[in-house]
C-alpha positions as CSV (number, residue, x, y, z in Angstrom):
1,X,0.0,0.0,0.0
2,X,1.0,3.2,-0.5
3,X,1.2,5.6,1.9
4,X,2.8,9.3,2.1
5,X,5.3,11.3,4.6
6,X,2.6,12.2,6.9
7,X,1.0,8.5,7.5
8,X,4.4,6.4,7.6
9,X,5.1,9.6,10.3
10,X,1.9,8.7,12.4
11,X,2.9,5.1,12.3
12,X,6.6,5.3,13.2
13,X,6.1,8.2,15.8
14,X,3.5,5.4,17.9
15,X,5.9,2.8,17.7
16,X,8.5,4.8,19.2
17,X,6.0,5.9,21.6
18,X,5.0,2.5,22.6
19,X,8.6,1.9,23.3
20,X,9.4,4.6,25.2
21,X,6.1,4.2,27.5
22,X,7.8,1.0,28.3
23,X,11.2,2.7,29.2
24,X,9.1,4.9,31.5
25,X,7.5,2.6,33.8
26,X,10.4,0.4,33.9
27,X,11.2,2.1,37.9
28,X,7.6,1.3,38.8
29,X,7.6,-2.5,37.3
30,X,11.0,-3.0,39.0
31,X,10.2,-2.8,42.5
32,X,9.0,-6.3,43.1
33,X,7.1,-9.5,40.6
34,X,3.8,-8.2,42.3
35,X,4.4,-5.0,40.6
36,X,5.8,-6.5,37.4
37,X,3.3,-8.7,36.5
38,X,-0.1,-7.4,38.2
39,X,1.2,-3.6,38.7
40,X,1.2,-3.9,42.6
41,X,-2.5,-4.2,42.3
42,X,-2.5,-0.3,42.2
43,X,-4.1,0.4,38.7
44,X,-7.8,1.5,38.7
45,X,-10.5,-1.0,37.7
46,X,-11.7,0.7,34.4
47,X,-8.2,1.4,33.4
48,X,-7.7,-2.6,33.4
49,X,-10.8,-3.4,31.8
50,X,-9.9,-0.8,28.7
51,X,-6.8,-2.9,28.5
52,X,-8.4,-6.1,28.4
53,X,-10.9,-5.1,25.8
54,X,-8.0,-4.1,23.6
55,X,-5.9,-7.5,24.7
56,X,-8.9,-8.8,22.8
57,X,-9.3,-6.6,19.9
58,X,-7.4,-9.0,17.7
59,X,-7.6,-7.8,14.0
60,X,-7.7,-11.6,13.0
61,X,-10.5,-12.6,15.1
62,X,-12.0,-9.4,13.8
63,X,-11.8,-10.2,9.7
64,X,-13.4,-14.2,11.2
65,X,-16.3,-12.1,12.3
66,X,-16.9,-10.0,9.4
67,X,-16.6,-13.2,7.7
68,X,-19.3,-14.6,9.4
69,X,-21.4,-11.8,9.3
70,X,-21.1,-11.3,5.3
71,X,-22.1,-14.9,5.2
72,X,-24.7,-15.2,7.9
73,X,-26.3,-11.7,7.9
74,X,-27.5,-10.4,11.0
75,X,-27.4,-13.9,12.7
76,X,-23.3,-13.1,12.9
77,X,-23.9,-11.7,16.5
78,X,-24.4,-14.9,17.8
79,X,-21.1,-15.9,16.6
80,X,-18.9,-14.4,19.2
81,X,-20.7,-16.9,21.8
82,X,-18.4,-19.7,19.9
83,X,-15.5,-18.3,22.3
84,X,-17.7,-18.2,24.4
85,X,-17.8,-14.4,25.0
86,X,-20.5,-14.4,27.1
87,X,-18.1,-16.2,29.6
88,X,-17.5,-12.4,30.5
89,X,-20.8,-12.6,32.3
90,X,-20.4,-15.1,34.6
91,X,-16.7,-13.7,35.5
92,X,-18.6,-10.2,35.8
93,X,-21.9,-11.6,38.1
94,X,-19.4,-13.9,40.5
95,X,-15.9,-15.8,39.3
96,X,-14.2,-12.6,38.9
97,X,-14.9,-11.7,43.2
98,X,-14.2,-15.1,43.5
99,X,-10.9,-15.4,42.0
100,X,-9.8,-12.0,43.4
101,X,-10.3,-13.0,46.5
102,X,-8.1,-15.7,46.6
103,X,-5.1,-13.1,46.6
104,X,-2.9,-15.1,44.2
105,X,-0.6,-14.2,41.4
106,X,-1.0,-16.6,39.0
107,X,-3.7,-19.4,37.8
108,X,-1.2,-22.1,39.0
109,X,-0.4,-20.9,42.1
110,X,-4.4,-20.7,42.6
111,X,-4.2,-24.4,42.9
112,X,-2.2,-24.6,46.1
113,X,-5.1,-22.4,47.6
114,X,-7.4,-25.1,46.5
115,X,-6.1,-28.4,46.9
116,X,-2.9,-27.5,49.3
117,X,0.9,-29.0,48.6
118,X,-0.1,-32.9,48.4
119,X,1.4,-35.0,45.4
120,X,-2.3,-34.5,43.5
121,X,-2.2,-30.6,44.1
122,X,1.2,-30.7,42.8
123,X,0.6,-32.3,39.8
124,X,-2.7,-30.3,39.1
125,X,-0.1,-27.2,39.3
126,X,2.4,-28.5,36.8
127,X,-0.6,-29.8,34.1
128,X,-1.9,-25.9,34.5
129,X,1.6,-24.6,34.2
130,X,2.3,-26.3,31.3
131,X,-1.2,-25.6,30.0
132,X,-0.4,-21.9,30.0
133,X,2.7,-22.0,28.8
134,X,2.0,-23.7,25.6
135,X,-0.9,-21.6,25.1
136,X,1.2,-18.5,25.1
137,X,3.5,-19.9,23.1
138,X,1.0,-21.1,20.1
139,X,-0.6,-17.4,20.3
140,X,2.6,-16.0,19.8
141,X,3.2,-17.8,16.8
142,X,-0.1,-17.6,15.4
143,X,0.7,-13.7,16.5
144,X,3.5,-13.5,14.8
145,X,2.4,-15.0,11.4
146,X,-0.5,-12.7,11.5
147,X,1.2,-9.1,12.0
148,X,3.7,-10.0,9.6
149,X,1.2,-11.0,7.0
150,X,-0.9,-7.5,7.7
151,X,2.5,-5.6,7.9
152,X,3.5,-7.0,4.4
153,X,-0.1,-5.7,3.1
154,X,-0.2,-2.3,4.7
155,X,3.4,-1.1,4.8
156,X,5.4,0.2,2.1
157,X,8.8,-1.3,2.6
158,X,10.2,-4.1,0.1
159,X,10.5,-7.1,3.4
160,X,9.3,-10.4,3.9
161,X,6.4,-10.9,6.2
162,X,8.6,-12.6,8.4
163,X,11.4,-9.4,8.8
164,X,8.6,-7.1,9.4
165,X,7.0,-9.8,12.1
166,X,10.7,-10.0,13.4
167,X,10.9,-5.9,13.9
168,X,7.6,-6.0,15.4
169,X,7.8,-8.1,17.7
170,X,11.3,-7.0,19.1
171,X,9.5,-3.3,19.8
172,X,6.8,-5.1,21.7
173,X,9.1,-7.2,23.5
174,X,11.4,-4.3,24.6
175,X,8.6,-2.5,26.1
176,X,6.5,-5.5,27.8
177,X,10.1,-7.1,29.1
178,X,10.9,-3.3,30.6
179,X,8.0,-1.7,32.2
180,X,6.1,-5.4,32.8
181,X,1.6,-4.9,33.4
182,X,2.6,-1.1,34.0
183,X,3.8,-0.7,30.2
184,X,1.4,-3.2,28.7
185,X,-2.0,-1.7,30.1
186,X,-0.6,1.9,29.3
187,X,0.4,0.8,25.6
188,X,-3.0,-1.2,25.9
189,X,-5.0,2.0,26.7
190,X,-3.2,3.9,24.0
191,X,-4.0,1.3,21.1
192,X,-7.9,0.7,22.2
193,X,-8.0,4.6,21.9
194,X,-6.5,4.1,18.1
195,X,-8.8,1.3,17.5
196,X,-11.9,3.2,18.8
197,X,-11.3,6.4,16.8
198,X,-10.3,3.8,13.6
199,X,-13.8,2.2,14.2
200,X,-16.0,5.1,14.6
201,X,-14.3,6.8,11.1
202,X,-15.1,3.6,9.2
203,X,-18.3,3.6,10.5
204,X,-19.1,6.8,9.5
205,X,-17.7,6.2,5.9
206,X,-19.8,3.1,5.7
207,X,-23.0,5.0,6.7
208,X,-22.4,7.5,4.1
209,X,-21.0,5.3,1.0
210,X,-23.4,2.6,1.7
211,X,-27.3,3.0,2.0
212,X,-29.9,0.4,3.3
213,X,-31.2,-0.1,-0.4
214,X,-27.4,-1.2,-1.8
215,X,-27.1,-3.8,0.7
216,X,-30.8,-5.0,0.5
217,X,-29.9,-5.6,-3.6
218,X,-27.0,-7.4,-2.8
219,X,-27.9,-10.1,-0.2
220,X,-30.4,-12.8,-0.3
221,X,-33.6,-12.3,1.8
222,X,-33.5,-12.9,5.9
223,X,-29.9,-11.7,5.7
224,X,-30.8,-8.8,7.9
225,X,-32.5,-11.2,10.4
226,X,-31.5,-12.4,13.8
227,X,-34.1,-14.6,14.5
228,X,-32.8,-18.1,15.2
229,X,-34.2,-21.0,12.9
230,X,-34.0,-24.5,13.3
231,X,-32.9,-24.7,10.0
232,X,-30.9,-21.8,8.5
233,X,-33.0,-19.6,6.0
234,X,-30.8,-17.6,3.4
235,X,-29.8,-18.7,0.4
236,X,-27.2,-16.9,-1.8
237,X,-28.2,-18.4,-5.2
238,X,-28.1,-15.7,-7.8
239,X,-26.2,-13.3,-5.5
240,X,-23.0,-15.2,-4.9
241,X,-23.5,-18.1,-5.1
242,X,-20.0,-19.9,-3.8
243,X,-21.3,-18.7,-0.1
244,X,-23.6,-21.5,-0.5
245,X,-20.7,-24.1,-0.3
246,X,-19.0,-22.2,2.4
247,X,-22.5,-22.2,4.5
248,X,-22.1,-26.1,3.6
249,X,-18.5,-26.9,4.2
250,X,-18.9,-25.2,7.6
251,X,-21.6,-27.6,8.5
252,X,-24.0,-24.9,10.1
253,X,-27.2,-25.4,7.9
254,X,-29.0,-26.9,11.0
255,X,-28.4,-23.3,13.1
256,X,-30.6,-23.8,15.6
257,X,-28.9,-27.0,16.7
258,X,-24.8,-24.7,16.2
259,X,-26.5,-22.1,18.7
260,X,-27.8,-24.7,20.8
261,X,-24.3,-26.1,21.4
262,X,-22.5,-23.1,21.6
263,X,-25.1,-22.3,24.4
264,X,-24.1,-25.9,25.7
265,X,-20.4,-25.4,25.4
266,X,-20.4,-21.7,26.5
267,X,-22.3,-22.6,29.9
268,X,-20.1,-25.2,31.0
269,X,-16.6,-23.5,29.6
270,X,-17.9,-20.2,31.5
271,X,-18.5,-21.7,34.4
272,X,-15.0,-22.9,35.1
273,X,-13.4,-19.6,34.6
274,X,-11.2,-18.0,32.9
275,X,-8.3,-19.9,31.4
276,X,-4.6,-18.8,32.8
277,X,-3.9,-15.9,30.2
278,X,-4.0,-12.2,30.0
279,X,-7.6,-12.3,31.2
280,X,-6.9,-14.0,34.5
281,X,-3.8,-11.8,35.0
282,X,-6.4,-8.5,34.8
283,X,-8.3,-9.9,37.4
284,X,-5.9,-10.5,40.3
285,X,-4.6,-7.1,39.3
286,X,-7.2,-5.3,40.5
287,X,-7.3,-3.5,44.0
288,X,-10.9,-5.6,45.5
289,X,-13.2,-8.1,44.5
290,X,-16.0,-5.3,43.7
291,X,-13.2,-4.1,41.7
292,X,-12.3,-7.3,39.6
293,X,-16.2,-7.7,38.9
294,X,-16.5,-4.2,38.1
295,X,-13.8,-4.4,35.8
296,X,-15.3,-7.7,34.0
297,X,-18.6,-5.8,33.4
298,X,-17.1,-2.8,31.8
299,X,-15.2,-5.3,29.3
300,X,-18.3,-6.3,27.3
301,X,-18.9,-2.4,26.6
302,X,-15.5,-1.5,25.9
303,X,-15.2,-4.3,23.5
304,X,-18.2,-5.0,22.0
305,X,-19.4,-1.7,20.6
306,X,-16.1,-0.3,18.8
307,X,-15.3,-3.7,17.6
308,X,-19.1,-4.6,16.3
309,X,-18.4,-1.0,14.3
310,X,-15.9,-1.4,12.5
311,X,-16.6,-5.5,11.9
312,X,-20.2,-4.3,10.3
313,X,-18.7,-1.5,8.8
314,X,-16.3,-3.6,6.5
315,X,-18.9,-5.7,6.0
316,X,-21.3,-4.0,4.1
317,X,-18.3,-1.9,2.3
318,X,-17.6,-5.5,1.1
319,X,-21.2,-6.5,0.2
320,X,-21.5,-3.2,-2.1
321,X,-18.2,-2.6,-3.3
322,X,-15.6,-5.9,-3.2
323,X,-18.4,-7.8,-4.4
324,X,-17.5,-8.3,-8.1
325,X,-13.9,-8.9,-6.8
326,X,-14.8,-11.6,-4.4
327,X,-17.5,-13.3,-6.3
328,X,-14.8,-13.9,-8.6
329,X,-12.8,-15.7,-6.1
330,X,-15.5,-18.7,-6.0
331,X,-15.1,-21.3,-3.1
332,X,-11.8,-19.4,-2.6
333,X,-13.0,-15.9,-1.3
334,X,-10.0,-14.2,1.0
335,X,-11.7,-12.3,3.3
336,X,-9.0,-11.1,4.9
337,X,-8.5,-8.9,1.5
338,X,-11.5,-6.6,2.6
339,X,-9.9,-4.8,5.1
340,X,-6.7,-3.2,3.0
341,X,-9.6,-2.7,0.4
342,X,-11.4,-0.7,2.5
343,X,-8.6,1.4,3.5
344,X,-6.5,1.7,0.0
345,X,-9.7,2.6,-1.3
346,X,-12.2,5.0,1.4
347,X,-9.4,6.3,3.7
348,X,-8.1,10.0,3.5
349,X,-4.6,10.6,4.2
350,X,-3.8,11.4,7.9
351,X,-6.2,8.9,8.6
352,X,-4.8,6.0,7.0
353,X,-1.7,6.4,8.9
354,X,-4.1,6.4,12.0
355,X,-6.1,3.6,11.0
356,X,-2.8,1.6,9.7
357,X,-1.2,2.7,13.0
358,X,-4.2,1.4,15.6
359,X,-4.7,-1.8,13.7
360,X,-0.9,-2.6,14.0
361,X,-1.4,-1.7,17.9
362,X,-4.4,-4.9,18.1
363,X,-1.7,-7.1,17.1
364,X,1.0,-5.8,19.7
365,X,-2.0,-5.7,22.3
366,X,-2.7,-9.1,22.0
367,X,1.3,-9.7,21.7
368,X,2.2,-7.9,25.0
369,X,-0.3,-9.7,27.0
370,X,0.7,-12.9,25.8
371,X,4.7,-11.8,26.7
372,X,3.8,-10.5,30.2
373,X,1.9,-13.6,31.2
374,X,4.3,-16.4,30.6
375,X,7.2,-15.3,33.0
376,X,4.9,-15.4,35.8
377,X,4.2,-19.4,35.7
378,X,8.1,-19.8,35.1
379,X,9.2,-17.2,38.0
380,X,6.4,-17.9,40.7
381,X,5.2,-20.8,39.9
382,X,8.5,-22.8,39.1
383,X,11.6,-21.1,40.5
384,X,10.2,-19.8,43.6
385,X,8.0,-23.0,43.7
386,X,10.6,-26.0,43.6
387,X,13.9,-23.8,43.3
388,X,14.6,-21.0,44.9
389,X,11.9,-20.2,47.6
390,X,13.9,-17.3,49.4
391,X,14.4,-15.6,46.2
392,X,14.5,-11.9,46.7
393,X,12.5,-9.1,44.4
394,X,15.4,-7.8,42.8
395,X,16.5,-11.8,41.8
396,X,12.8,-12.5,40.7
397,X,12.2,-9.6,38.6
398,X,15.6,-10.3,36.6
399,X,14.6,-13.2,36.3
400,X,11.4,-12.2,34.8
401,X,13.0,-10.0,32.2
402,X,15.4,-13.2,30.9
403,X,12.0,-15.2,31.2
404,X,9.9,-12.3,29.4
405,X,13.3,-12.7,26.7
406,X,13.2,-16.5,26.2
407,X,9.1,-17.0,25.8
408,X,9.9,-14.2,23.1
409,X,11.8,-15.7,21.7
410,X,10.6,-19.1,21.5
411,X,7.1,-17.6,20.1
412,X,9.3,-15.7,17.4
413,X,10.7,-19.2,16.2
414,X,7.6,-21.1,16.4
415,X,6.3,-18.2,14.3
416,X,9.1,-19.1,11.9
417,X,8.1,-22.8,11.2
418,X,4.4,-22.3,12.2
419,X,2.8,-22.8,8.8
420,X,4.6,-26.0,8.1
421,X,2.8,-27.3,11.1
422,X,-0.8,-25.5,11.3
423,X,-2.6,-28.6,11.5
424,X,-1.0,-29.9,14.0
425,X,-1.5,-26.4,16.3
426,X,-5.0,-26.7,15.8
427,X,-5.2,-29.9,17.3
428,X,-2.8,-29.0,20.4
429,X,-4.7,-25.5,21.1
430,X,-8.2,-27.0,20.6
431,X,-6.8,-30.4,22.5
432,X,-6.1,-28.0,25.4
433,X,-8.8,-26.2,25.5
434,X,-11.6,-28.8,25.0
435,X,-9.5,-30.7,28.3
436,X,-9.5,-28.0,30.7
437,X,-13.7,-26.8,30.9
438,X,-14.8,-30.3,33.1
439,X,-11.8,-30.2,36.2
440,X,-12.2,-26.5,36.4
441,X,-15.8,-26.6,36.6
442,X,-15.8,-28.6,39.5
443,X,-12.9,-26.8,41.5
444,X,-15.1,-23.9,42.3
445,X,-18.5,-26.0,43.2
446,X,-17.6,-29.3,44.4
447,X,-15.9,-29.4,47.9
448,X,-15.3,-33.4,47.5
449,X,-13.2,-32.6,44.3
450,X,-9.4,-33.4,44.7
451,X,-5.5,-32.5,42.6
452,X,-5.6,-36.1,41.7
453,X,-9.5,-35.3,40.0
454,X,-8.3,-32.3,38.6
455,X,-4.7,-33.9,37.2
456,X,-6.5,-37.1,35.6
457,X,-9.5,-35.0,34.5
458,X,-7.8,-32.3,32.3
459,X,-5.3,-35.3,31.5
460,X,-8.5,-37.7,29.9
461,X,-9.9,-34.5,28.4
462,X,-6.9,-33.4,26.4
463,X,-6.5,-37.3,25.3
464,X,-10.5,-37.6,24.6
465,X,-9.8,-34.4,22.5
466,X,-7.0,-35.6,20.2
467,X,-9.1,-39.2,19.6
468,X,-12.3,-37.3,18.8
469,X,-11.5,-35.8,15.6
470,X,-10.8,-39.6,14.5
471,X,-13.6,-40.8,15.7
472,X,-15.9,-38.4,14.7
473,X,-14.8,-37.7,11.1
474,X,-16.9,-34.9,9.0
475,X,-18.6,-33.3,12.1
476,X,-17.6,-29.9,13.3
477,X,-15.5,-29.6,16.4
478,X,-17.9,-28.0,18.2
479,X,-19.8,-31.1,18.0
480,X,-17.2,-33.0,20.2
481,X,-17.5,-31.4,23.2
482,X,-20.2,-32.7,24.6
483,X,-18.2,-36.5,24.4
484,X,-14.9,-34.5,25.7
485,X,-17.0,-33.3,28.5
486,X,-18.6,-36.3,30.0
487,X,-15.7,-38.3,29.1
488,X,-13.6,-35.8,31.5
489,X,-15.9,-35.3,33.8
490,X,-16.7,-38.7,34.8
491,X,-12.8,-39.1,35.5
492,X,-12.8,-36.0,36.8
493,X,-15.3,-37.1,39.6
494,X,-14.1,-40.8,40.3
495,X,-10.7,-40.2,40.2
496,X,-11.8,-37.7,42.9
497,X,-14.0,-40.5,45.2
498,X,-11.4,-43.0,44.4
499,X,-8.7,-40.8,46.4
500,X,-8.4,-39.2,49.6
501,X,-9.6,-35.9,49.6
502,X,-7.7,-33.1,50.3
503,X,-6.4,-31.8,53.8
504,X,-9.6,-30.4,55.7
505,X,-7.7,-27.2,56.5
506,X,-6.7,-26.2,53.1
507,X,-10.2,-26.8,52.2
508,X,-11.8,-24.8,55.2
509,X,-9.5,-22.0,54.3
510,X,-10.4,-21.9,50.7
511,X,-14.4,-21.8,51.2
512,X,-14.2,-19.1,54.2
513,X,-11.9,-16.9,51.7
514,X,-13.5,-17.1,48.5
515,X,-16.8,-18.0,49.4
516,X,-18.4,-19.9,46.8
517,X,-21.5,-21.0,46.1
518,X,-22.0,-25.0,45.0
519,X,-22.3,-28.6,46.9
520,X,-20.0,-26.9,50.1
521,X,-23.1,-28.1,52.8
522,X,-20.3,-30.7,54.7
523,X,-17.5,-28.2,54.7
524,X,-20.0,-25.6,55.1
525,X,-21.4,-27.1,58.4
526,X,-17.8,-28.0,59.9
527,X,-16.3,-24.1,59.3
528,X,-19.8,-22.8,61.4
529,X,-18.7,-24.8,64.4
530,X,-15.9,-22.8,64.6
531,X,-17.2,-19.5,63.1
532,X,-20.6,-19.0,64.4
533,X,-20.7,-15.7,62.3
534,X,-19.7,-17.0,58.6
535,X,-22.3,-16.4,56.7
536,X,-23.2,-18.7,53.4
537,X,-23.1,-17.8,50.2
538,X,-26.9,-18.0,49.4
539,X,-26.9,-16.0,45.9
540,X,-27.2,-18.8,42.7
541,X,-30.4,-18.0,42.2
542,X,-29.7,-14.1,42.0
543,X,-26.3,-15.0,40.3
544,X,-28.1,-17.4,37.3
545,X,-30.6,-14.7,37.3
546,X,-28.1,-12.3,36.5
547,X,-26.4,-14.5,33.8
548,X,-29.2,-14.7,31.4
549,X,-30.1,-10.9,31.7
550,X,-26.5,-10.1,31.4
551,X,-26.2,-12.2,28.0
552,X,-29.1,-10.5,26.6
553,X,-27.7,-7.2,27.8
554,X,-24.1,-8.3,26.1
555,X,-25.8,-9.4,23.2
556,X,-27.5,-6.0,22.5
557,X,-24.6,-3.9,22.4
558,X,-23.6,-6.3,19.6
559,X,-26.7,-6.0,18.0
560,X,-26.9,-2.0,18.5
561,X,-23.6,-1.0,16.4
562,X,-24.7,-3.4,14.0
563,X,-28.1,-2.0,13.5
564,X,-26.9,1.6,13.2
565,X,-24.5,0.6,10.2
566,X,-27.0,-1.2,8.2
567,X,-29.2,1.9,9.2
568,X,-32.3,-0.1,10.2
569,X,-33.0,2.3,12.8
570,X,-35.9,1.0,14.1
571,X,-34.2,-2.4,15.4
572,X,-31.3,-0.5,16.8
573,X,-33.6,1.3,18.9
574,X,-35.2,-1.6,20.3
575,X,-31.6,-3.3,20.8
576,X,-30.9,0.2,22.4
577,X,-34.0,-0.2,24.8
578,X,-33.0,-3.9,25.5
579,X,-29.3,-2.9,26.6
580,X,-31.5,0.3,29.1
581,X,-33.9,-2.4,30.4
582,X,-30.9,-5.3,31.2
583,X,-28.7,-2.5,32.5
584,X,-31.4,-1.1,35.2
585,X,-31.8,-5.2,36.3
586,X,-28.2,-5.5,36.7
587,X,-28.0,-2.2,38.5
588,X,-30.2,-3.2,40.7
589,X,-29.7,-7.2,41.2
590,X,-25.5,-7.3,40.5
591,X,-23.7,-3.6,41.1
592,X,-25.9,-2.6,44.5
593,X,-25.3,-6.4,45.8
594,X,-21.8,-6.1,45.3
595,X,-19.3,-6.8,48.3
596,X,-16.7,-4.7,48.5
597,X,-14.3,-8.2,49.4
């Protein structure tokens, strides 16, 4: 792409601000690994949610949902609850106070509060280790690939995608390595300003360029629908008519049955909590409990609107504009092409620099999370573990900086070889994930549940999930959880009754700190004997209550932006009344029954 003096200025100027931001805070991060890696717990809750939101504002997952939404109309909202997005509910109604309160620094180290120091608890605490470390690791390649492939694209420079990934990378790593959470939530802050501004100016081009009468000639009927069928209702015969075979090869023809088991999937993968990443790390950063839920709520308007913007925004550009182009692709549309088209082509100068400059800043969001959470599990959760337990600060935050270095490093190489082996990352990342939802369900609401449950049930879930594919040939692989599931939860709970459980006064001390609700009634009884004032937790009703209304409420602010692009104004303002309506029921049954620990 071409771009004059004043854009490449915008562009290089914020990466050297970036870096320098890091530089900055590199006194505060210093002063001890609580600081480094969860800013001393000093940062204020909205600050920490805007740098969450942007840690998610990937512009990959971003071109997959205008993807989805070119294909599937209007029902493309639903498609974020694949992730399951919605999981930001149930942290935001109860996991996140929960979590909080269990004062830890890292997802692994959670697991001694749990299940104590035996030899089950210790090998649930290397399994989650090694969980999150190979996570980080196949996002950093996949990150890597990815903002070298959009550098190549955007940037005016004769380099391979892989020297431009190279560059990139190094300028995140220099800041994230320096100024640790301090640096990466400031950065953070900085880009999801970028990205807003970038979202809001394409959606005002798309409103102007493209009316509700160009997209209505251009897409089959029901496109602009949301209502869920049973059986999916558009047909793009005579309008392009490869999307047909995507719709096919995608196996989502029976939609009601897809949203059914994303439902399915979402509930159970929600309700054991966030997985050890960037996500968890926001939570435990925050000052209180009230705080960490706080901060969870705020996430699903901070990301949602902006994003849901720009996605619809390139969308209907696409639809009215690239459609010739991509028809012409056949069963082989790229459309990952539509966002440079939309900014070679609509974009003034000055703005493209902007808009180049904030969709580079995604990537390194999501880069600089990934960089700042590894060398927690290797500093606290290994070396001061099993290694050096009377390591001081200074020690433990140089250590952090060579650990910070290495996982860099070793994410830049797997980047390197990464498309010689995509298949096989697939399988490992959806292997791990698939594992992990049954054990980590029942840690929170099961007081019988055990390390040697936990260990043997993510262990059987991550096998079931490499056999499944085999033995389940042409179905999608959303369609193998539920046999993952039962598989590991049924080891999950008789490895559990088959073993001793775990030391009565870890347990006590974990359900008088955090306080959860779930099948507690024997522990429960055994702490009041000798706490005549602990008071149960009595709120799942009020908490489930609270989860529905808060997935409608997310789900209208998806449906809002999207509404206002198409310009069906009449539907936005009813999503718009939806998001008032859910809001004042939260208000009144989550934020004013919030505990301040």
């Amino acid at each position: 792409m071409k771009l004059n003096v004043l854009d490449l200025s915008i562009i290089i100027g914020y990466f050297i601000t970036t870096i320098l931001l890091g530089i900055y805070f590199t006194r505060l991060a210093s002063k001890n690994i609580d600081s480094y890696f969860l800013g001393g717990r000093s940062m204020p809750w909205y600050i920490l949610s805007v740098s969450n939101a942007s840690g998610m504002f990937d512009v990959s997952g971003t071109m997959w949902l205008v993807s989805m939404l070119f294909v599937y109309g209007i029902k493309g909202i639903y498609f974020p609850w694949l992730w399951p997005f919605f999981n930001q509910i149930f942290m935001m109604v109860f996991l996140s106070v929960w979590l909080r309160r269990s004062n830890v620094l890292t997802g692994a180290e959670w697991i001694t509060t749990r299940f104590g120091n035996g030899k089950g608890a210790k090998q649930s605490h290397i399994i989650v280790v090694v969980f999150a470390l190979v996570s980080v690791i196949g996002f950093l390649g996949y990150a890597f690939v990815g903002i070298g492939k959009f550098a190549q694209i955007f940037l005016p420079w004769n380099l391979s995608a892989n020297t431009y990934a190279l560059i990139l990378m190094l300028g995140t790593g220099i800041y994230v390595i320096l100024g640790g959470l301090f640096s990466v939530v400031a950065t953070d802050v900085l880009q999801f300003i970028i990205m807003t501004i970038t979202s809001i100016v394409i959606a005002v081009i798309a409103i102007n360029m493209v009316s509700p009468e160009a997209i209505n000639a251009v897409v089959p009927p029901n496109w602009d629908s949301a209502f869920i069928d049973w059986k999916l209702d558009l047909d793009w015969s005579g309008y392009m008519d490869s999307v047909n075979n995507r719709i096919k090869s995608d196996g989502l023809s029976m939609f009601g049955a897809f949203v059914m088991m994303m439902l399915f999937k979402g509930f159970f993968i929600s309700l054991a909590g966030p997985i050890p990443s960037h996500d968890m790390q926001r939570i435990l950063s925050n000052k209180t409990p009230k705080h960490a839920a706080m901060m969870s709520g705020l996430n699903s308007v901070a990301m949602l609107i902006p994003r849901f913007l720009l996605v619809t925004s390139l969308t209907v550009l696409a639809l009215v504009y690239f459609n010739t182009e991509l028809a012409a692709m056949e069963d082989n549309i790229d459309f990952e092409l539509i966002l440079p088209y939309a900014i070679g082509n609509f974009i003034p100068t000055g703005l493209k620099g902007l808009i180049i400059a904030g969709l580079l800043a995604a990537f390194m969001s999501t880069i600089s999370s990934y960089i700042n959470v590894a060398p927690a599990y290797i500093v606290n959760d290994i070396y001061k573990k099993y290694i050096n337990p009377r390591a001081g600060s200074a020690r433990l935050v140089k250590l952090s900086y060579l650990a910070s270095t290495l996982f860099l490093a070793i994410g830049i190489g797997f980047g390197y070889i990464i498309e010689s082996i995509d298949s096989i990352t697939q399988w490992i990342v959806t292997a791990l994930w698939a594992g992990y939802a049954a054990p980590n369900m029942l840690k929170w609401y099961w007081w019988r549940f055990n390390g040697y449950g936990f260990f043997w049930g993510m262990l059987s879930g991550l096998a079931a999930a490499m056999i499944t594919p085999f033995l389940l040939p042409g179905f999608a692989p959303i369609y193998h959880f539920p046999f993952i599931f039962a598989l590991s939860l049924a080891v999950s709970i008789f490895a559990s009754l088959l073993t001793p459980p775990e030391d009565e006064t870890v347990t006590f001390s974990f359900y008088k700190t955090v306080r959860p609700w779930g099948i507690w009634e024997p522990i429960h009884q055994k702490v009041i004997v000798q706490d005549h004032e602990f008071q149960k937790n009595t709120a799942f009703k009020r908490d489930m209550f609270n989860v529905v209304i808060g997935i409608i409420w997310q789900l209208s602010l998806i449906a809002m932006p999207v509404y206002l692009v198409i310009q069906n104004f009449t539907k936005a303002s009813i999503a718009f009344g939806i998001t008032i309506i859910t809001s004042f029921l939260l208000k009144k049954n989550w934020y004013n029954k919030l505990e301040e620990n």
